[in-house]
């Protein structure tokens, strides 16, 4: 009887230990608002929340680990912040950021942090009916920002401005490209001949 009681106490203690381990919580960082890729993270754009320790692996645990750094990918409001999702993005040597004018089809429906291939859409003036070529001039280009008609970056799932529906349609896409193609893309952008194609799985 005594031995059975001892075993019961041991089993209950082990069970309670596992329960405490499973329910132990730790603080992690989450986005308090939409943070576009490339934007420097400020104190008012992040907060902390307690989560089970078992799911906190890889997540930023302290505000000081995140504040002042740049978002490498876009972070939605309420999204947990991974350690490797923040850092210093600065343009690499030999790279520049260019804003390309687009409409909804030519924008590729992309968001900051995703990658695109850039094509020069050559208009077909050939009366013979042959299709004009639209050469791909850049591959795996990082999207840095998506702007609406009011010049403000579009936030997924949120409408703003005097004409919310119109402001959801992108009119310019920021991309980071090599200086070698800068002149060509500026000329194509001036002629509104740029077409973006999203690279699958780049988000």
Short mmCIF file of C-alpha atoms in Angstrom, two decimals:
data_model
loop_
_atom_site.label_atom_id
_atom_site.label_comp_id
_atom_site.label_asym_id
_atom_site.label_seq_id
_atom_site.Cartn_x
_atom_site.Cartn_y
_atom_site.Cartn_z
CA UNK A 1 0.00 0.00 0.00
CA UNK A 2 2.79 2.38 0.95
CA UNK A 3 4.75 1.45 -2.20
CA UNK A 4 1.70 2.10 -4.37
CA UNK A 5 1.26 5.50 -2.72
CA UNK A 6 4.90 6.37 -3.40
CA UNK A 7 4.51 5.41 -7.08
CA UNK A 8 1.38 7.55 -7.31
CA UNK A 9 3.17 10.56 -5.85
CA UNK A 10 6.11 10.07 -8.27
CA UNK A 11 3.77 9.80 -11.28
CA UNK A 12 1.82 12.90 -10.24
CA UNK A 13 5.02 14.88 -9.72
CA UNK A 14 6.34 13.86 -13.12
CA UNK A 15 3.03 14.77 -14.73
CA UNK A 16 2.94 18.15 -13.04
CA UNK A 17 6.51 18.83 -14.15
CA UNK A 18 5.64 18.09 -17.77
CA UNK A 19 2.52 20.25 -17.50
CA UNK A 20 4.50 23.19 -16.12
CA UNK A 21 7.06 22.75 -18.88
CA UNK A 22 4.34 22.64 -21.55
CA UNK A 23 2.55 25.71 -20.18
CA UNK A 24 5.64 27.83 -19.45
CA UNK A 25 5.46 31.08 -21.37
CA UNK A 26 8.11 33.49 -22.61
CA UNK A 27 7.97 36.92 -24.21
CA UNK A 28 8.46 37.35 -27.95
CA UNK A 29 8.25 40.37 -30.23
CA UNK A 30 5.36 40.97 -32.60
CA UNK A 31 4.54 43.75 -35.08
CA UNK A 32 2.13 46.35 -33.72
CA UNK A 33 1.39 47.58 -37.25
CA UNK A 34 2.26 46.77 -40.85
CA UNK A 35 6.02 47.13 -41.39
CA UNK A 36 7.09 47.10 -45.07
CA UNK A 37 10.29 45.35 -46.07
CA UNK A 38 13.18 47.78 -45.89
CA UNK A 39 11.56 50.03 -43.27
CA UNK A 40 13.52 50.75 -40.09
CA UNK A 41 11.66 49.37 -37.07
CA UNK A 42 10.68 51.93 -34.42
CA UNK A 43 9.52 51.50 -30.84
CA UNK A 44 5.88 52.22 -31.73
CA UNK A 45 5.79 49.57 -34.46
CA UNK A 46 6.54 46.59 -32.20
CA UNK A 47 5.35 45.14 -28.92
CA UNK A 48 5.76 41.94 -26.94
CA UNK A 49 3.43 39.07 -26.19
CA UNK A 50 3.72 35.91 -24.11
CA UNK A 51 3.63 32.59 -25.96
CA UNK A 52 4.33 28.98 -24.97
CA UNK A 53 8.08 28.42 -24.76
CA UNK A 54 7.72 25.49 -27.14
CA UNK A 55 6.79 27.77 -30.04
CA UNK A 56 9.25 30.59 -29.33
CA UNK A 57 12.28 29.02 -31.00
CA UNK A 58 13.75 31.41 -33.56
CA UNK A 59 11.56 34.36 -32.54
CA UNK A 60 12.98 37.67 -31.32
CA UNK A 61 12.62 37.75 -27.53
CA UNK A 62 13.45 41.37 -26.75
CA UNK A 63 12.42 44.73 -28.18
CA UNK A 64 16.05 45.88 -28.08
CA UNK A 65 16.95 43.02 -30.43
CA UNK A 66 14.60 44.46 -33.08
CA UNK A 67 14.26 48.21 -32.57
CA UNK A 68 16.37 50.30 -34.96
CA UNK A 69 16.92 47.45 -37.41
CA UNK A 70 15.38 47.10 -40.86
CA UNK A 71 12.68 44.62 -41.79
CA UNK A 72 14.07 42.17 -44.34
CA UNK A 73 10.51 41.10 -45.24
CA UNK A 74 7.15 42.79 -44.80
CA UNK A 75 5.62 42.13 -41.38
CA UNK A 76 1.84 42.20 -40.98
CA UNK A 77 0.19 43.63 -37.87
CA UNK A 78 0.18 40.98 -35.16
CA UNK A 79 2.83 38.84 -36.85
CA UNK A 80 5.59 37.39 -34.67
CA UNK A 81 9.06 38.70 -35.56
CA UNK A 82 11.70 36.11 -36.40
CA UNK A 83 15.31 36.90 -35.50
CA UNK A 84 16.44 36.51 -39.10
CA UNK A 85 13.62 38.75 -40.39
CA UNK A 86 15.42 41.89 -39.23
CA UNK A 87 18.84 43.34 -39.91
CA UNK A 88 20.49 45.87 -42.19
CA UNK A 89 19.22 45.84 -45.74
CA UNK A 90 21.16 48.78 -47.19
CA UNK A 91 21.63 48.64 -50.95
CA UNK A 92 24.49 46.37 -51.84
CA UNK A 93 27.53 47.88 -53.59
CA UNK A 94 26.70 48.51 -57.23
CA UNK A 95 22.93 48.46 -56.62
CA UNK A 96 20.34 51.26 -56.81
CA UNK A 97 16.64 51.59 -56.02
CA UNK A 98 14.33 52.61 -58.89
CA UNK A 99 10.61 53.38 -58.82
CA UNK A 100 8.85 51.83 -61.81
CA UNK A 101 5.41 53.10 -62.90
CA UNK A 102 2.91 50.23 -63.15
CA UNK A 103 -0.78 49.43 -63.33
CA UNK A 104 -2.43 46.41 -61.70
CA UNK A 105 -1.58 43.84 -64.44
CA UNK A 106 2.00 45.01 -64.97
CA UNK A 107 2.71 45.18 -61.23
CA UNK A 108 2.72 41.40 -60.87
CA UNK A 109 0.54 41.84 -57.75
CA UNK A 110 3.69 41.86 -55.64
CA UNK A 111 4.43 43.00 -52.11
CA UNK A 112 7.63 44.35 -50.56
CA UNK A 113 10.11 41.59 -49.79
CA UNK A 114 9.05 39.48 -52.77
CA UNK A 115 11.13 39.09 -55.92
CA UNK A 116 10.26 39.69 -59.54
CA UNK A 117 11.61 39.28 -63.04
CA UNK A 118 11.53 42.51 -65.05
CA UNK A 119 10.51 42.47 -68.70
CA UNK A 120 10.55 45.27 -71.27
CA UNK A 121 7.17 45.01 -72.96
CA UNK A 122 7.78 45.87 -76.64
CA UNK A 123 4.63 47.07 -78.38
CA UNK A 124 3.74 45.12 -81.51
CA UNK A 125 3.60 47.46 -84.50
CA UNK A 126 4.23 44.65 -86.94
CA UNK A 127 1.29 44.35 -89.31
CA UNK A 128 2.29 40.81 -90.31
CA UNK A 129 0.79 39.50 -87.09
CA UNK A 130 4.03 38.18 -85.63
CA UNK A 131 4.22 38.53 -81.85
CA UNK A 132 6.65 41.09 -80.51
CA UNK A 133 9.19 39.93 -77.97
CA UNK A 134 9.18 41.15 -74.36
CA UNK A 135 12.72 40.40 -73.21
CA UNK A 136 13.51 39.64 -69.59
CA UNK A 137 16.19 42.12 -68.54
CA UNK A 138 16.47 41.38 -64.79
CA UNK A 139 15.90 38.27 -62.67
CA UNK A 140 15.13 37.79 -58.97
CA UNK A 141 14.91 41.51 -58.26
CA UNK A 142 13.94 42.54 -54.72
CA UNK A 143 10.74 44.60 -54.37
CA UNK A 144 11.33 47.37 -51.82
CA UNK A 145 7.99 49.22 -51.81
CA UNK A 146 4.53 49.37 -53.41
CA UNK A 147 2.95 52.82 -53.70
CA UNK A 148 -0.69 53.80 -54.28
CA UNK A 149 -2.06 56.86 -56.08
CA UNK A 150 -1.55 59.03 -53.00
CA UNK A 151 2.17 58.20 -52.93
CA UNK A 152 1.77 56.27 -49.69
CA UNK A 153 2.86 52.67 -49.40
CA UNK A 154 -0.05 50.26 -49.74
CA UNK A 155 -0.67 48.12 -46.66
CA UNK A 156 -2.19 44.67 -47.26
CA UNK A 157 -5.79 44.49 -46.08
CA UNK A 158 -6.09 48.19 -45.27
CA UNK A 159 -7.75 50.96 -47.28
CA UNK A 160 -6.89 54.61 -46.79
CA UNK A 161 -7.12 58.05 -48.39
CA UNK A 162 -10.00 59.90 -50.04
CA UNK A 163 -10.54 57.09 -52.53
CA UNK A 164 -9.70 53.84 -50.72
CA UNK A 165 -10.52 51.60 -53.69
CA UNK A 166 -8.23 53.54 -56.02
CA UNK A 167 -5.42 53.69 -53.46
CA UNK A 168 -5.34 49.89 -53.32
CA UNK A 169 -4.17 49.83 -56.95
CA UNK A 170 -0.38 50.14 -57.24
CA UNK A 171 0.96 52.95 -59.41
CA UNK A 172 4.67 52.49 -58.65
CA UNK A 173 6.87 49.62 -57.54
CA UNK A 174 10.28 50.16 -55.94
CA UNK A 175 12.94 47.65 -56.96
CA UNK A 176 16.63 47.19 -56.21
CA UNK A 177 18.66 46.63 -59.38
CA UNK A 178 22.21 46.70 -60.63
CA UNK A 179 23.58 50.06 -61.79
CA UNK A 180 24.36 48.31 -65.08
CA UNK A 181 20.66 48.31 -66.03
CA UNK A 182 19.75 51.64 -64.44
CA UNK A 183 19.70 53.68 -67.67
CA UNK A 184 17.76 51.03 -69.60
CA UNK A 185 15.10 50.69 -66.91
CA UNK A 186 14.72 54.45 -66.51
CA UNK A 187 14.12 54.75 -70.26
CA UNK A 188 11.65 51.85 -70.24
CA UNK A 189 9.89 53.32 -67.20
CA UNK A 190 9.59 56.69 -68.95
CA UNK A 191 7.90 54.91 -71.86
CA UNK A 192 5.79 52.79 -69.50
CA UNK A 193 7.06 49.59 -71.07
CA UNK A 194 7.99 47.77 -67.85
CA UNK A 195 6.20 44.54 -66.90
CA UNK A 196 6.88 42.65 -63.67
CA UNK A 197 6.47 38.91 -63.16
CA UNK A 198 6.47 37.56 -59.61
CA UNK A 199 9.01 34.85 -58.85
CA UNK A 200 7.07 31.93 -57.28
CA UNK A 201 7.87 31.23 -53.64
CA UNK A 202 9.83 34.48 -53.15
CA UNK A 203 7.77 35.88 -50.26
#
